Amino acid sequence: MNNGKIIASAEAENNGERYTTPVRSGKHTWLADELEALGGKNAGPAPGDYLCMALASCKAITLRMYVLRKQWNMDVINVKVNLVRSNEPPAGLNTFYCEVNVSGDMDEDQKKRLLQIAKACPVSRLLGKPNEVVTVIV
């Protein structure tokens, strides 16, 4: 591992199930799986869904933090994320489409500011950078 700071961590351990795999992060445990149509049991979200959940929840949390700090009257912050795979060769870009719906009284300036804040959430910034995946067998 390089000298960077660890900002998140997870562990998955498949013990012989076809695709159903427990996933842990800290004291929290979930299941990851694939759809039945892909040979899984659909016992949990697929890995790509977890990636979308990370982005959607980060945007919602970041927006809530901002709204609370500004003391704006926003009841519900809903963020929907779809990941669309590129049809281009391997170098093609995959795209996360994010739709934010906020209920409450807000003017156009507030909407513009919320869009800036949503785009600046930590997971958005992370996914917007070139990333590297280093895998080793130990």
XYZ file of N, CA and C in Angstrom:
414
model
N 0.846 -1.169 0.000
C 0.000 0.000 0.000
C 0.897 1.240 0.000
N 0.466 2.292 -0.709
C 1.301 3.496 -0.741
C 1.166 4.283 0.557
N 1.724 5.463 0.607
C 1.727 6.250 1.836
C 0.474 7.108 2.000
N -0.544 6.896 1.175
C -1.771 7.680 1.274
C -2.582 7.319 2.500
N -3.580 8.134 2.777
C -4.454 7.960 3.925
C -5.641 7.075 3.532
N -5.947 6.046 4.313
C -7.111 5.204 4.059
C -8.355 6.000 4.447
N -9.288 6.180 3.493
C -10.497 6.955 3.763
C -11.750 6.085 3.821
N -11.640 4.846 3.421
C -12.771 3.913 3.478
C -12.214 2.505 3.378
N -13.012 1.548 3.830
C -12.536 0.173 3.836
C -13.724 -0.777 3.795
N -13.562 -1.898 3.131
C -14.597 -2.932 3.088
C -13.929 -4.271 2.857
N -14.641 -5.336 3.213
C -14.124 -6.691 3.028
C -15.268 -7.581 2.562
N -15.009 -8.390 1.551
C -15.994 -9.347 1.048
C -15.397 -10.743 1.144
N -16.204 -11.711 1.588
C -15.716 -13.084 1.727
C -16.770 -14.052 1.216
N -16.500 -14.644 0.051
C -17.405 -15.634 -0.527
C -16.961 -17.009 -0.059
N -17.866 -17.721 0.621
C -17.535 -19.027 1.198
C -18.160 -20.184 0.425
N -18.241 -20.068 -0.886
C -18.734 -21.158 -1.699
C -20.095 -20.922 -2.312
N -20.817 -19.906 -1.851
C -22.072 -19.543 -2.504
C -21.754 -19.170 -3.944
N -22.703 -19.383 -4.832
C -22.433 -19.064 -6.233
C -21.983 -17.610 -6.368
N -22.837 -16.659 -6.017
C -22.462 -15.247 -6.083
C -22.766 -14.499 -4.790
N -23.685 -14.996 -3.979
C -24.057 -14.300 -2.751
C -22.840 -14.187 -1.838
N -22.488 -12.945 -1.494
C -21.256 -12.686 -0.752
C -21.499 -11.680 0.356
N -21.221 -12.043 1.611
C -21.283 -11.056 2.684
C -20.203 -9.988 2.489
N -20.591 -8.755 2.749
C -19.686 -7.615 2.627
C -19.694 -6.887 3.963
N -18.503 -6.575 4.484
C -18.392 -5.908 5.776
C -17.619 -4.598 5.645
N -18.053 -3.651 6.454
C -17.322 -2.406 6.616
C -17.496 -2.004 8.072
N -16.421 -2.041 8.815
C -16.521 -1.778 10.249
C -17.420 -2.810 10.896
N -18.428 -2.370 11.652
C -19.333 -3.303 12.317
C -20.593 -3.588 11.500
N -20.643 -3.098 10.264
C -21.820 -3.259 9.415
C -21.617 -4.386 8.406
N -22.689 -5.181 8.180
C -22.621 -6.291 7.232
C -23.824 -6.244 6.299
N -23.578 -6.459 5.024
C -24.625 -6.541 4.005
C -24.331 -7.736 3.119
N -25.232 -7.999 2.180
C -25.003 -9.025 1.177
C -24.881 -8.372 -0.190
N -23.977 -8.887 -0.974
C -23.899 -8.523 -2.390
C -24.253 -9.769 -3.177
N -24.887 -9.593 -4.307
C -25.298 -10.730 -5.134
C -25.517 -10.240 -6.553
N -25.914 -11.130 -7.399
C -26.291 -10.784 -8.764
C -27.751 -11.143 -8.965
N -28.343 -10.585 -9.991
C -29.726 -10.896 -10.333
C -29.862 -12.372 -10.693
N -31.054 -12.911 -10.504
C -31.312 -14.308 -10.880
C -31.024 -14.528 -12.353
N -31.337 -13.551 -13.179
C -31.094 -13.668 -14.623
C -29.611 -13.823 -14.949
N -28.753 -13.413 -14.019
C -27.306 -13.531 -14.216
C -26.713 -14.700 -13.430
N -27.584 -15.532 -12.839
C -27.114 -16.701 -12.101
C -27.060 -16.529 -10.604
N -27.401 -15.354 -10.098
C -27.392 -15.116 -8.661
C -28.735 -15.446 -8.045
N -28.859 -15.125 -6.759
C -30.117 -15.342 -6.036
C -30.847 -14.021 -5.785
N -30.263 -12.901 -6.197
C -30.812 -11.578 -5.946
C -31.035 -11.369 -4.442
N -30.099 -11.880 -3.627
C -30.198 -11.775 -2.169
C -29.707 -10.425 -1.645
N -29.142 -9.631 -2.506
C -28.648 -8.306 -2.138
C -28.319 -7.536 -3.395
N -27.994 -6.276 -3.253
C -27.626 -5.470 -4.408
C -26.375 -6.013 -5.094
N -26.272 -5.753 -6.379
C -25.065 -6.098 -7.133
C -23.965 -5.083 -6.791
N -22.713 -5.425 -7.004
C -21.632 -4.502 -6.675
C -21.784 -3.111 -7.299
N -22.222 -3.042 -8.536
C -22.428 -1.731 -9.164
C -23.495 -0.914 -8.465
N -24.516 -1.607 -7.917
C -25.555 -0.911 -7.157
C -24.968 -0.286 -5.892
N -24.034 -0.995 -5.243
C -23.389 -0.432 -4.053
C -22.615 0.839 -4.412
N -22.007 0.835 -5.579
C -21.294 2.029 -6.030
C -22.270 3.189 -6.212
N -23.425 2.921 -6.817
C -24.458 3.959 -6.973
C -24.991 4.402 -5.618
N -25.165 3.460 -4.683
C -25.636 3.818 -3.339
C -24.628 4.733 -2.643
N -23.351 4.461 -2.822
C -22.325 5.303 -2.199
C -22.424 6.732 -2.725
N -22.584 6.872 -4.020
C -22.665 8.208 -4.606
C -23.960 8.915 -4.199
N -25.088 8.214 -4.259
C -26.373 8.822 -3.901
C -26.389 9.248 -2.436
N -25.929 8.376 -1.546
C -25.954 8.712 -0.116
C -24.989 9.843 0.200
N -23.841 9.872 -0.453
C -22.875 10.946 -0.207
C -23.466 12.288 -0.629
N -24.111 12.333 -1.778
C -24.734 13.582 -2.227
C -25.829 14.013 -1.253
N -26.680 13.076 -0.834
C -27.769 13.410 0.081
C -27.230 13.914 1.419
N -26.223 13.244 1.963
C -25.637 13.649 3.248
C -24.954 15.011 3.123
N -24.202 15.208 2.063
C -23.505 16.476 1.853
C -24.509 17.618 1.722
N -25.574 17.388 0.974
C -26.604 18.423 0.831
C -27.289 18.704 2.164
N -27.591 17.648 2.935
C -28.237 17.855 4.241
C -27.325 18.669 5.161
N -26.028 18.361 5.167
C -25.086 19.127 5.993
C -25.121 20.611 5.619
N -25.120 20.872 4.323
C -25.115 22.251 3.841
C -26.421 22.970 4.209
N -27.549 22.306 3.973
C -28.861 22.874 4.263
C -28.996 23.182 5.757
N -28.527 22.277 6.609
C -28.579 22.512 8.059
C -27.721 23.709 8.456
N -26.535 23.778 7.851
C -25.628 24.884 8.182
C -26.227 26.227 7.771
N -26.912 26.239 6.625
C -27.534 27.467 6.121
C -28.905 27.729 6.748
N -29.398 26.749 7.488
C -30.721 26.824 8.122
C -31.826 27.060 7.092
N -31.700 26.362 5.940
C -32.732 26.424 4.917
C -33.812 25.409 5.256
N -35.029 25.688 4.842
C -36.162 24.810 5.116
C -36.320 23.789 3.981
N -35.623 22.683 4.095
C -35.678 21.605 3.101
C -36.114 20.335 3.820
N -37.248 19.790 3.428
C -37.773 18.607 4.098
C -37.082 17.332 3.646
N -37.214 17.009 2.368
C -36.699 15.750 1.837
C -35.669 16.037 0.759
N -34.553 15.332 0.846
C -33.530 15.382 -0.196
C -33.441 13.976 -0.774
N -33.839 13.829 -2.030
C -33.832 12.531 -2.698
C -32.812 12.572 -3.821
N -31.923 11.583 -3.852
C -30.909 11.511 -4.897
C -31.007 10.142 -5.555
N -31.206 10.136 -6.865
C -31.269 8.895 -7.640
C -30.047 8.860 -8.546
N -29.356 7.719 -8.563
C -28.151 7.574 -9.384
C -28.305 6.342 -10.275
N -28.034 6.523 -11.552
C -27.979 5.419 -12.510
C -26.584 5.376 -13.108
N -26.001 4.202 -13.171
C -24.704 4.005 -13.805
C -24.945 3.422 -15.184
N -24.466 4.115 -16.203
C -24.640 3.672 -17.583
C -23.276 3.278 -18.132
N -23.188 2.031 -18.557
C -21.933 1.503 -19.103
C -21.736 2.003 -20.521
N -20.524 2.375 -20.834
C -20.186 2.831 -22.172
C -20.256 1.668 -23.155
N -20.718 1.939 -24.355
C -20.709 0.928 -25.425
C -19.433 0.995 -26.237
N -18.559 1.917 -25.850
C -17.300 2.102 -26.566
C -16.279 1.065 -26.105
N -15.134 1.008 -26.779
C -14.061 0.104 -26.338
C -13.681 0.382 -24.881
N -12.813 -0.436 -24.299
C -12.486 -0.327 -22.874
C -12.154 1.086 -22.382
N -11.648 1.950 -23.249
C -11.298 3.304 -22.814
C -12.527 4.219 -22.751
N -13.697 3.740 -23.173
C -14.903 4.563 -23.136
C -15.299 4.910 -21.715
N -15.992 6.020 -21.545
C -16.383 6.478 -20.219
C -17.708 5.867 -19.793
N -17.755 5.366 -18.574
C -19.025 5.013 -17.952
C -19.547 6.305 -17.327
N -20.862 6.442 -17.210
C -21.437 7.696 -16.748
C -22.400 7.460 -15.593
N -22.248 8.244 -14.538
C -23.184 8.259 -13.428
C -24.148 9.419 -13.663
N -25.422 9.105 -13.846
C -26.448 10.135 -13.985
C -27.109 10.321 -12.627
N -27.027 11.537 -12.091
C -27.535 11.837 -10.757
C -28.675 12.837 -10.857
N -29.786 12.485 -10.231
C -30.956 13.356 -10.207
C -31.266 13.692 -8.751
N -31.258 14.985 -8.440
C -31.513 15.444 -7.079
C -32.882 16.109 -7.045
N -33.701 15.682 -6.097
C -35.024 16.265 -5.906
C -35.109 16.708 -4.452
N -35.348 17.997 -4.257
C -35.402 18.561 -2.913
C -36.774 19.181 -2.710
N -37.449 18.813 -1.614
C -38.737 19.434 -1.311
C -38.539 20.504 -0.249
N -39.124 21.633 -0.478
C -38.997 22.771 0.413
C -38.996 24.038 -0.419
N -39.095 25.160 0.243
C -39.087 26.445 -0.457
C -37.655 26.806 -0.818
N -37.430 27.009 -2.128
C -36.097 27.449 -2.524
C -36.187 28.277 -3.791
N -35.335 29.270 -3.862
C -35.302 30.131 -5.046
C -34.232 29.622 -6.018
N -34.109 30.290 -7.146
C -33.167 29.846 -8.179
C -31.713 29.891 -7.706
N -31.358 30.890 -6.919
C -29.990 30.976 -6.399
C -29.679 29.794 -5.482
N -30.647 29.407 -4.650
C -30.452 28.254 -3.777
C -30.312 26.970 -4.596
N -31.115 26.828 -5.637
C -31.014 25.645 -6.511
C -29.630 25.561 -7.147
N -29.141 26.687 -7.633
C -27.805 26.713 -8.246
C -26.738 26.316 -7.233
N -26.864 26.830 -6.018
C -25.874 26.525 -4.981
C -25.941 25.054 -4.587
N -27.168 24.501 -4.466
C -27.310 23.080 -4.136
C -26.693 22.198 -5.212
N -26.816 22.600 -6.464
C -26.195 21.827 -7.546
C -24.674 21.838 -7.407
N -24.106 22.991 -7.086
C -22.654 23.071 -6.866
C -22.228 22.170 -5.713
N -22.986 22.211 -4.619
C -22.653 21.406 -3.438
C -22.779 19.922 -3.764
N -23.832 19.527 -4.479
C -24.029 18.120 -4.839
C -22.866 17.606 -5.686
N -22.390 18.439 -6.590
C -21.273 18.034 -7.461
C -19.957 17.938 -6.683
N -19.894 18.587 -5.524
C -18.656 18.627 -4.743
C -18.615 17.593 -3.621
N -19.596 16.691 -3.545
C -19.556 15.698 -2.465
C -18.297 14.839 -2.619
N -17.772 14.319 -1.522
C -16.509 13.574 -1.578
C -16.502 12.390 -2.553
N -17.590 11.640 -2.641
C -17.592 10.489 -3.560
C -17.636 10.967 -5.006
N -18.357 12.042 -5.276
C -18.359 12.626 -6.623
C -16.947 13.041 -7.029
N -16.278 13.722 -6.113
C -14.907 14.157 -6.415
C -13.994 12.959 -6.635
N -14.152 11.926 -5.807
C -13.331 10.723 -5.947
C -13.565 10.045 -7.296
N -14.831 9.875 -7.674
C -15.148 9.210 -8.937
C -14.794 10.063 -10.151
N -14.704 11.374 -9.947
C -14.373 12.269 -11.047
C -12.897 12.326 -11.373
N -12.074 11.774 -10.503
C -10.626 11.754 -10.717
C -10.227 10.452 -11.404
N -9.083 10.464 -12.067
C -8.552 9.170 -12.506
C -8.239 8.338 -11.260
N -8.601 7.096 -11.293
C -8.372 6.207 -10.160
C -7.544 5.022 -10.634
N -6.973 4.346 -9.696
C -6.182 3.154 -9.980
C -6.666 2.048 -9.043
N -6.768 0.858 -9.549
C -7.121 -0.303 -8.723
C -5.896 -1.203 -8.692
N -5.346 -1.410 -7.515
C -4.179 -2.275 -7.335
C -4.660 -3.543 -6.638
N -4.434 -4.685 -7.239
C -4.873 -5.957 -6.677
C -3.665 -6.865 -6.527
N -3.541 -7.496 -5.344
C -2.461 -8.443 -5.098
C -3.040 -9.714 -4.513
N -2.396 -10.831 -4.754
C -2.749 -12.107 -4.129
C -1.764 -12.318 -2.990
N -2.298 -12.527 -1.763
C -1.396 -12.713 -0.612
C -1.510 -14.107 -0.059
